[in-house]
Short mmCIF file of N, CA and C in Angstrom, two decimals:
data_model
loop_
_atom_site.label_atom_id
_atom_site.label_comp_id
_atom_site.label_asym_id
_atom_site.label_seq_id
_atom_site.Cartn_x
_atom_site.Cartn_y
_atom_site.Cartn_z
N MET U 216 21.09 7.35 25.20
CA MET U 216 20.20 7.40 24.22
C MET U 216 19.73 8.91 23.81
N SER U 217 20.57 9.67 23.63
CA SER U 217 20.16 11.03 23.42
C SER U 217 19.45 11.30 22.11
N ALA U 218 18.30 12.21 22.37
CA ALA U 218 17.51 12.40 21.26
C ALA U 218 18.26 13.09 20.08
N ALA U 219 19.19 13.93 20.41
CA ALA U 219 19.96 14.75 19.46
C ALA U 219 20.88 13.88 18.50
N LEU U 220 21.30 12.89 19.26
CA LEU U 220 22.27 11.92 18.68
C LEU U 220 21.49 11.03 17.80
N ARG U 221 20.32 10.59 18.09
CA ARG U 221 19.40 9.84 17.26
C ARG U 221 19.18 10.42 16.14
N ILE U 222 18.79 11.81 16.19
CA ILE U 222 18.41 12.67 15.08
C ILE U 222 19.68 12.66 14.13
N LEU U 223 20.75 13.00 14.66
CA LEU U 223 21.93 13.24 13.88
C LEU U 223 22.21 11.87 13.18
N ALA U 224 22.15 10.80 13.71
CA ALA U 224 22.39 9.46 13.02
C ALA U 224 21.26 9.27 11.90
N ALA U 225 20.12 9.56 12.21
CA ALA U 225 19.04 9.32 11.15
C ALA U 225 19.28 10.30 10.02
N LEU U 226 19.86 11.55 10.26
CA LEU U 226 20.11 12.53 9.28
C LEU U 226 21.31 11.97 8.15
N ALA U 227 22.31 11.48 9.14
CA ALA U 227 23.59 10.97 8.34
C ALA U 227 23.09 9.83 7.40
N ALA U 228 22.23 8.86 7.98
CA ALA U 228 21.86 7.80 7.28
C ALA U 228 21.03 8.13 6.02
N GLY U 229 20.04 9.08 6.22
CA GLY U 229 19.40 9.57 5.15
C GLY U 229 20.11 10.27 4.09
N LEU U 230 21.07 11.11 4.43
CA LEU U 230 21.86 11.85 3.51
C LEU U 230 22.86 10.90 2.70
N THR U 231 23.24 9.90 3.47
CA THR U 231 24.17 8.95 2.65
C THR U 231 23.21 7.98 1.66
N PHE U 232 22.00 7.65 2.06
CA PHE U 232 21.16 6.94 1.16
C PHE U 232 20.69 7.92 0.12
N GLY U 233 20.41 9.13 0.26
CA GLY U 233 20.00 10.08 -0.86
C GLY U 233 21.13 10.24 -1.78
N LEU U 234 22.48 10.50 -1.32
CA LEU U 234 23.57 10.55 -2.11
C LEU U 234 23.84 9.46 -2.82
N GLY U 235 23.66 8.15 -2.26
CA GLY U 235 23.79 6.95 -3.09
C GLY U 235 22.78 6.74 -4.25
N LEU U 236 21.67 7.18 -3.93
CA LEU U 236 20.56 7.12 -4.97
C LEU U 236 20.93 8.13 -6.18
N ALA U 237 21.39 9.41 -5.65
CA ALA U 237 21.77 10.34 -6.74
C ALA U 237 23.00 9.84 -7.61
N LEU U 238 24.02 9.39 -6.95
CA LEU U 238 25.18 8.93 -7.71
C LEU U 238 24.84 7.72 -8.59
N SER U 239 23.96 6.93 -8.28
CA SER U 239 23.66 5.76 -8.98
C SER U 239 22.47 6.05 -10.14
N GLY U 240 22.06 7.31 -10.05
CA GLY U 240 21.07 7.60 -11.27
C GLY U 240 19.66 7.34 -10.89
N MET U 241 19.32 6.75 -9.73
CA MET U 241 18.07 6.22 -9.39
C MET U 241 17.13 7.41 -9.08
N LEU U 242 17.57 8.64 -9.21
CA LEU U 242 16.55 9.84 -9.18
C LEU U 242 15.90 10.01 -10.55
N ASP U 243 16.47 9.36 -11.62
CA ASP U 243 15.93 9.51 -12.92
C ASP U 243 14.87 8.52 -13.31
N PRO U 244 13.67 8.78 -13.42
CA PRO U 244 12.56 7.84 -13.48
C PRO U 244 12.77 7.17 -14.85
N ALA U 245 13.36 7.79 -15.85
CA ALA U 245 13.53 6.96 -17.15
C ALA U 245 14.51 5.83 -16.91
N ARG U 246 15.39 5.97 -16.14
CA ARG U 246 16.41 4.86 -15.99
C ARG U 246 15.65 3.65 -15.14
N VAL U 247 14.92 3.99 -14.14
CA VAL U 247 14.06 3.04 -13.54
C VAL U 247 13.09 2.32 -14.54
N ARG U 248 12.36 3.09 -15.23
CA ARG U 248 11.58 2.57 -16.24
C ARG U 248 12.37 1.55 -17.21
N GLY U 249 13.49 1.99 -17.61
CA GLY U 249 14.45 1.25 -18.28
C GLY U 249 14.63 -0.16 -17.89
N PHE U 250 14.89 -0.01 -16.62
CA PHE U 250 15.15 -1.37 -15.90
C PHE U 250 13.91 -2.37 -15.99
N LEU U 251 12.83 -1.77 -16.02
CA LEU U 251 11.44 -2.47 -15.91
C LEU U 251 11.18 -2.98 -17.32
N ASP U 252 11.72 -2.48 -18.32
CA ASP U 252 11.44 -2.70 -19.82
C ASP U 252 12.46 -3.87 -20.21
N VAL U 253 12.15 -4.93 -19.72
CA VAL U 253 12.93 -6.12 -20.09
C VAL U 253 12.67 -6.67 -21.60
N ALA U 254 11.59 -6.29 -22.24
CA ALA U 254 11.37 -6.71 -23.60
C ALA U 254 12.02 -5.52 -24.56
N GLY U 255 12.36 -4.47 -23.92
CA GLY U 255 12.94 -3.32 -24.71
C GLY U 255 14.33 -2.94 -24.66
N ALA U 256 14.64 -1.76 -24.48
CA ALA U 256 15.95 -1.38 -24.01
C ALA U 256 16.30 -1.50 -22.71
N TRP U 257 16.58 -2.74 -22.21
CA TRP U 257 16.68 -3.10 -20.71
C TRP U 257 18.01 -2.36 -20.28
N ASP U 258 18.01 -1.59 -19.15
CA ASP U 258 18.90 -0.96 -18.49
C ASP U 258 19.12 -1.83 -17.07
N LEU U 259 20.34 -2.45 -17.19
CA LEU U 259 20.69 -3.49 -16.10
C LEU U 259 21.29 -2.79 -15.00
N SER U 260 21.48 -1.39 -15.01
CA SER U 260 22.22 -0.79 -13.82
C SER U 260 21.50 -0.85 -12.59
N LEU U 261 20.16 -1.05 -12.48
CA LEU U 261 19.48 -1.03 -11.25
C LEU U 261 19.80 -2.31 -10.60
N VAL U 262 20.10 -3.43 -11.34
CA VAL U 262 20.40 -4.75 -10.71
C VAL U 262 21.49 -4.47 -9.78
N PHE U 263 22.60 -3.67 -10.03
CA PHE U 263 23.67 -3.39 -9.18
C PHE U 263 23.40 -2.74 -8.08
N VAL U 264 22.42 -1.58 -8.26
CA VAL U 264 22.11 -0.89 -7.24
C VAL U 264 21.31 -1.74 -6.08
N LEU U 265 20.39 -2.51 -6.67
CA LEU U 265 19.58 -3.49 -5.78
C LEU U 265 20.57 -4.50 -5.18
N GLY U 266 21.35 -5.03 -5.87
CA GLY U 266 22.43 -5.92 -5.27
C GLY U 266 23.12 -5.37 -4.06
N GLY U 267 23.65 -4.18 -4.25
CA GLY U 267 24.34 -3.54 -3.22
C GLY U 267 23.36 -3.24 -1.95
N ALA U 268 22.19 -2.73 -2.26
CA ALA U 268 21.30 -2.53 -1.00
C ALA U 268 20.99 -3.81 -0.35
N LEU U 269 20.80 -5.00 -1.08
CA LEU U 269 20.57 -6.19 -0.47
C LEU U 269 21.69 -6.70 0.26
N THR U 270 22.80 -6.45 -0.22
CA THR U 270 24.13 -6.87 0.49
C THR U 270 24.19 -6.15 1.99
N VAL U 271 24.05 -4.78 1.86
CA VAL U 271 24.22 -3.95 3.06
C VAL U 271 23.02 -4.38 4.07
N SER U 272 21.91 -4.43 3.56
CA SER U 272 20.70 -4.78 4.46
C SER U 272 20.82 -6.17 5.04
N GLY U 273 21.49 -7.10 4.22
CA GLY U 273 21.54 -8.49 4.75
C GLY U 273 22.65 -8.59 5.73
N LEU U 274 23.62 -7.92 5.55
CA LEU U 274 24.80 -7.80 6.57
C LEU U 274 24.41 -7.02 7.95
N GLY U 275 23.51 -6.17 7.52
CA GLY U 275 22.97 -5.35 8.87
C GLY U 275 22.20 -6.20 9.58
N TYR U 276 21.34 -7.02 8.93
CA TYR U 276 20.46 -7.88 9.65
C TYR U 276 21.18 -9.03 10.48
N LEU U 277 22.19 -9.63 9.80
CA LEU U 277 23.04 -10.60 10.45
C LEU U 277 23.74 -9.91 11.60
N LEU U 278 24.16 -8.75 11.54
CA LEU U 278 24.83 -8.08 12.72
C LEU U 278 23.85 -7.85 13.83
N SER U 279 22.63 -7.43 13.41
CA SER U 279 21.45 -7.22 14.53
C SER U 279 21.29 -8.55 15.23
N GLN U 280 21.57 -9.65 14.68
CA GLN U 280 21.30 -10.91 15.33
C GLN U 280 22.35 -11.18 16.33
N ARG U 281 23.59 -10.68 16.32
CA ARG U 281 24.61 -10.86 17.18
C ARG U 281 24.65 -9.97 18.18
N LEU U 282 24.06 -8.76 18.14
CA LEU U 282 24.06 -7.76 19.18
C LEU U 282 23.01 -7.98 20.25
N SER U 283 23.39 -7.40 21.30
CA SER U 283 22.34 -7.42 22.38
C SER U 283 21.26 -6.36 22.09
N GLY U 284 21.31 -5.46 21.41
CA GLY U 284 20.49 -4.45 21.24
C GLY U 284 21.13 -3.40 20.25
N PRO U 285 20.20 -2.38 19.71
CA PRO U 285 20.86 -1.32 18.94
C PRO U 285 21.56 -0.24 19.76
N VAL U 286 22.49 0.43 19.18
CA VAL U 286 23.09 1.46 20.05
C VAL U 286 22.33 2.74 20.46
N LEU U 287 21.41 3.24 19.55
CA LEU U 287 20.60 4.25 19.82
C LEU U 287 19.18 4.08 19.98
N ASP U 288 18.76 2.93 20.35
CA ASP U 288 17.50 2.57 20.68
C ASP U 288 17.30 1.45 21.60
N ALA U 289 16.08 1.46 22.16
CA ALA U 289 15.93 0.43 23.22
C ALA U 289 15.85 -1.04 22.82
N ARG U 290 15.16 -1.11 21.35
CA ARG U 290 14.93 -2.49 20.82
C ARG U 290 15.08 -2.31 19.32
N PHE U 291 15.20 -3.62 18.65
CA PHE U 291 15.05 -3.59 17.24
C PHE U 291 13.77 -3.70 16.80
N ASP U 292 13.36 -3.05 15.61
CA ASP U 292 12.10 -3.24 15.21
C ASP U 292 12.10 -4.00 13.88
N LEU U 293 11.66 -5.25 14.13
CA LEU U 293 11.69 -6.26 12.89
C LEU U 293 10.27 -6.80 12.58
N PRO U 294 10.15 -7.15 11.37
CA PRO U 294 8.64 -7.62 11.04
C PRO U 294 8.41 -8.97 11.83
N ALA U 295 7.32 -9.03 12.36
CA ALA U 295 6.82 -10.25 13.16
C ALA U 295 5.99 -11.24 12.31
N ARG U 296 5.29 -10.51 11.27
CA ARG U 296 4.38 -11.38 10.54
C ARG U 296 5.17 -12.02 9.36
N ARG U 297 4.86 -13.25 9.00
CA ARG U 297 5.38 -13.95 8.02
C ARG U 297 4.41 -14.47 7.06
N ARG U 298 3.17 -14.20 7.28
CA ARG U 298 1.89 -14.65 6.48
C ARG U 298 1.82 -13.83 5.11
N ILE U 299 1.71 -14.45 4.10
CA ILE U 299 1.36 -13.71 2.95
C ILE U 299 -0.18 -13.90 2.62
N ASP U 300 -0.78 -12.74 2.77
CA ASP U 300 -2.27 -12.59 2.72
C ASP U 300 -2.66 -11.50 1.56
N ALA U 301 -3.90 -11.30 1.41
CA ALA U 301 -4.42 -10.44 0.49
C ALA U 301 -3.95 -9.13 0.65
N PRO U 302 -4.00 -8.58 1.84
CA PRO U 302 -3.45 -6.98 2.03
C PRO U 302 -2.10 -6.89 1.44
N LEU U 303 -1.13 -7.92 1.86
CA LEU U 303 0.15 -7.85 1.34
C LEU U 303 0.24 -7.96 -0.19
N ILE U 304 -0.59 -8.87 -0.72
CA ILE U 304 -0.42 -9.11 -2.28
C ILE U 304 -1.00 -7.72 -2.92
N VAL U 305 -2.01 -7.24 -2.44
CA VAL U 305 -2.65 -5.99 -3.15
C VAL U 305 -1.76 -4.74 -2.85
N GLY U 306 -1.12 -4.70 -1.67
CA GLY U 306 -0.15 -3.56 -1.40
C GLY U 306 1.08 -3.69 -2.22
N ALA U 307 1.59 -4.93 -2.44
CA ALA U 307 2.77 -5.13 -3.31
C ALA U 307 2.40 -4.85 -4.83
N ALA U 308 1.09 -5.17 -5.31
CA ALA U 308 0.73 -4.90 -6.55
C ALA U 308 0.69 -3.40 -6.91
N LEU U 309 0.02 -2.93 -5.94
CA LEU U 309 -0.20 -1.28 -6.06
C LEU U 309 1.22 -0.71 -6.13
N PHE U 310 2.11 -1.01 -5.28
CA PHE U 310 3.46 -0.55 -5.20
C PHE U 310 4.15 -0.73 -6.49
N GLY U 311 4.06 -2.01 -7.12
CA GLY U 311 4.71 -2.16 -8.37
C GLY U 311 4.14 -1.51 -9.43
N ILE U 312 2.76 -1.34 -9.56
CA ILE U 312 2.06 -0.54 -10.73
C ILE U 312 2.47 0.99 -10.56
N GLY U 313 2.59 1.41 -9.31
CA GLY U 313 3.05 2.74 -9.14
C GLY U 313 4.34 3.11 -9.63
N TRP U 314 5.18 2.17 -9.15
CA TRP U 314 6.72 2.02 -9.38
C TRP U 314 7.01 2.19 -10.89
N GLY U 315 6.18 1.15 -11.68
CA GLY U 315 6.22 1.08 -13.11
C GLY U 315 5.81 2.32 -13.95
N LEU U 316 4.54 2.85 -13.43
CA LEU U 316 4.00 4.00 -14.15
C LEU U 316 4.84 5.26 -13.89
N SER U 317 5.27 5.47 -12.71
CA SER U 317 5.85 6.72 -12.40
C SER U 317 7.50 6.54 -12.47
N GLY U 318 8.02 5.51 -12.29
CA GLY U 318 9.53 5.49 -12.25
C GLY U 318 10.06 5.89 -10.96
N PHE U 319 9.23 5.90 -9.92
CA PHE U 319 9.54 6.19 -8.36
C PHE U 319 9.10 5.37 -7.53
N CYS U 320 9.91 5.11 -6.47
CA CYS U 320 9.51 4.40 -5.28
C CYS U 320 9.75 5.40 -4.23
N PRO U 321 9.36 5.30 -2.93
CA PRO U 321 9.35 6.28 -2.00
C PRO U 321 10.58 6.92 -1.72
N GLY U 322 11.68 6.33 -1.49
CA GLY U 322 13.02 6.70 -1.21
C GLY U 322 13.60 7.48 -2.21
N PRO U 323 13.69 7.19 -3.60
CA PRO U 323 14.21 8.03 -4.46
C PRO U 323 13.28 9.26 -4.82
N ALA U 324 11.94 9.02 -4.68
CA ALA U 324 11.06 10.15 -4.87
C ALA U 324 11.33 11.29 -3.77
N VAL U 325 11.54 10.95 -2.53
CA VAL U 325 11.97 12.01 -1.59
C VAL U 325 13.32 12.55 -1.82
N ALA U 326 14.34 11.83 -2.18
CA ALA U 326 15.52 12.37 -2.67
C ALA U 326 15.30 13.28 -3.86
N ALA U 327 14.55 12.92 -4.75
CA ALA U 327 14.34 13.60 -5.86
C ALA U 327 13.60 14.88 -5.81
N LEU U 328 13.05 15.13 -4.56
CA LEU U 328 12.44 16.49 -4.12
C LEU U 328 13.60 17.55 -4.26
N SER U 329 14.73 17.31 -4.16
CA SER U 329 15.83 18.22 -4.32
C SER U 329 15.90 18.84 -5.68
N THR U 330 15.32 18.18 -6.65
CA THR U 330 15.49 18.70 -8.00
C THR U 330 14.29 19.69 -8.30
N GLY U 331 13.29 19.76 -7.56
CA GLY U 331 12.24 20.61 -7.64
C GLY U 331 11.36 20.45 -8.92
N ALA U 332 11.50 19.20 -9.57
CA ALA U 332 10.74 18.87 -10.81
C ALA U 332 9.19 18.54 -10.47
N VAL U 333 8.21 19.29 -11.23
CA VAL U 333 6.92 19.10 -10.84
C VAL U 333 6.49 17.66 -10.83
N PRO U 334 6.78 16.61 -11.70
CA PRO U 334 6.37 15.33 -11.54
C PRO U 334 6.79 14.75 -10.20
N VAL U 335 7.92 15.06 -9.80
CA VAL U 335 8.26 14.51 -8.40
C VAL U 335 7.31 15.15 -7.26
N LEU U 336 7.14 16.43 -7.35
CA LEU U 336 6.32 16.97 -6.44
C LEU U 336 4.75 16.35 -6.30
N VAL U 337 4.34 16.05 -7.66
CA VAL U 337 3.04 15.45 -7.64
C VAL U 337 3.09 13.91 -7.27
N PHE U 338 4.20 13.24 -7.62
CA PHE U 338 4.28 11.91 -6.99
C PHE U 338 4.27 12.02 -5.47
N VAL U 339 5.03 12.74 -4.73
CA VAL U 339 5.19 12.70 -3.40
C VAL U 339 3.97 13.16 -2.69
N ALA U 340 3.19 14.21 -3.33
CA ALA U 340 2.00 14.59 -2.78
C ALA U 340 1.01 13.43 -2.82
N ALA U 341 0.92 12.78 -3.99
CA ALA U 341 -0.04 11.63 -3.99
C ALA U 341 0.41 10.57 -3.19
N MET U 342 1.73 10.20 -2.84
CA MET U 342 2.09 9.33 -1.82
C MET U 342 1.70 9.68 -0.48
N LEU U 343 1.80 10.99 -0.12
CA LEU U 343 1.42 11.44 1.13
C LEU U 343 -0.11 11.35 1.42
N ILE U 344 -0.94 11.51 0.30
CA ILE U 344 -2.32 11.40 0.36
C ILE U 344 -2.55 9.94 0.48
N GLY U 345 -1.94 9.02 -0.27
CA GLY U 345 -2.26 7.69 -0.13
C GLY U 345 -2.00 7.11 1.27
N MET U 346 -0.81 7.72 1.85
CA MET U 346 -0.34 7.19 3.40
C MET U 346 -1.46 7.60 4.30
N ALA U 347 -1.92 8.84 4.05
CA ALA U 347 -2.95 9.45 4.99
C ALA U 347 -4.32 8.55 4.88
N LEU U 348 -4.73 8.20 3.67
CA LEU U 348 -5.81 7.53 3.47
C LEU U 348 -5.75 6.10 4.00
N HIS U 349 -4.60 5.45 3.92
CA HIS U 349 -4.18 4.12 4.45
C HIS U 349 -4.51 4.19 5.93
N GLY U 350 -4.10 5.41 6.65
CA GLY U 350 -4.18 5.38 8.04
C GLY U 350 -5.62 5.47 8.54
N LEU U 351 -6.57 5.78 7.49
CA LEU U 351 -7.93 5.56 7.86
C LEU U 351 -8.68 4.20 7.61
N LEU U 352 -7.84 3.33 7.05
CA LEU U 352 -8.50 2.06 6.81
C LEU U 352 -8.41 1.20 8.13
N PRO U 353 -9.37 0.28 8.26
CA PRO U 353 -9.57 -0.35 9.49
C PRO U 353 -8.51 -1.68 9.28
N THR U 354 -7.44 -1.43 9.78
CA THR U 354 -6.37 -2.60 9.68
C THR U 354 -5.70 -2.68 11.05
N ALA U 355 -4.94 -3.65 11.01
CA ALA U 355 -4.09 -3.90 12.51
C ALA U 355 -2.58 -3.78 12.24
N PRO U 356 -2.17 -2.45 11.97
CA PRO U 356 -0.72 -2.25 11.77
C PRO U 356 0.06 -2.68 12.96
N ALA U 357 -0.35 -2.68 14.07
CA ALA U 357 0.50 -3.12 15.25
C ALA U 357 1.03 -4.43 15.01
N GLU U 358 0.34 -5.39 14.30
CA GLU U 358 0.72 -6.67 14.09
C GLU U 358 1.94 -6.78 13.12
N ASN U 359 2.04 -5.77 12.39
CA ASN U 359 3.10 -5.74 11.38
C ASN U 359 4.63 -5.68 11.88
N LEU U 360 4.64 -4.83 12.98
CA LEU U 360 6.02 -4.55 13.57
C LEU U 360 5.94 -4.76 15.00
N ARG U 361 6.99 -5.41 15.66
CA ARG U 361 6.96 -5.39 16.98
C ARG U 361 8.43 -5.30 17.44
N GLY U 362 8.78 -4.86 18.72
CA GLY U 362 10.05 -4.75 18.86
C GLY U 362 10.55 -6.11 19.26
N VAL U 363 11.69 -6.68 18.70
CA VAL U 363 12.18 -7.91 18.77
C VAL U 363 13.63 -7.77 19.35
N ALA U 364 14.04 -8.46 20.37
CA ALA U 364 15.43 -8.54 20.82
C ALA U 364 16.02 -9.75 19.89
N PRO U 365 17.27 -9.63 19.69
CA PRO U 365 17.85 -10.91 19.03
C PRO U 365 18.14 -11.87 20.04
N PRO U 366 18.12 -13.20 19.49
CA PRO U 366 18.41 -14.26 20.46
C PRO U 366 19.69 -14.12 21.30
N ALA U 367 19.64 -14.44 22.46
CA ALA U 367 20.90 -14.31 23.25
C ALA U 367 21.95 -15.37 23.01
#
């Protein structure tokens, strides 16, 4: 489990993700808002991007269930909580409102930093401030994720 190998794997995954977002046009907030405008000029292209992402992540999850452990880490980090509660609903609502108003969610926003556009810089700065403020809230984030080994 070389630290350098882990960093290189993370870099390769991040570059692949960013390239996929750029090629699919998801760095353009107008395209994302077009997807959310189901009553107007609905842009269906995001459905295919989401479908591709769901397929890859679903296959990855199924593969993780068959492996004894990850290649570059000691354990898998999978969500442990399954309860739908007020913090989850409020967080999802805030995410959706922010996505709808800005046309960005965190992954495409970070990838769009490469454009140097001022709205992207403002969004990412606001996102980082929100993350820092969330860290100050009295919550129990340790309950959200735990290391889980797949069933033997």
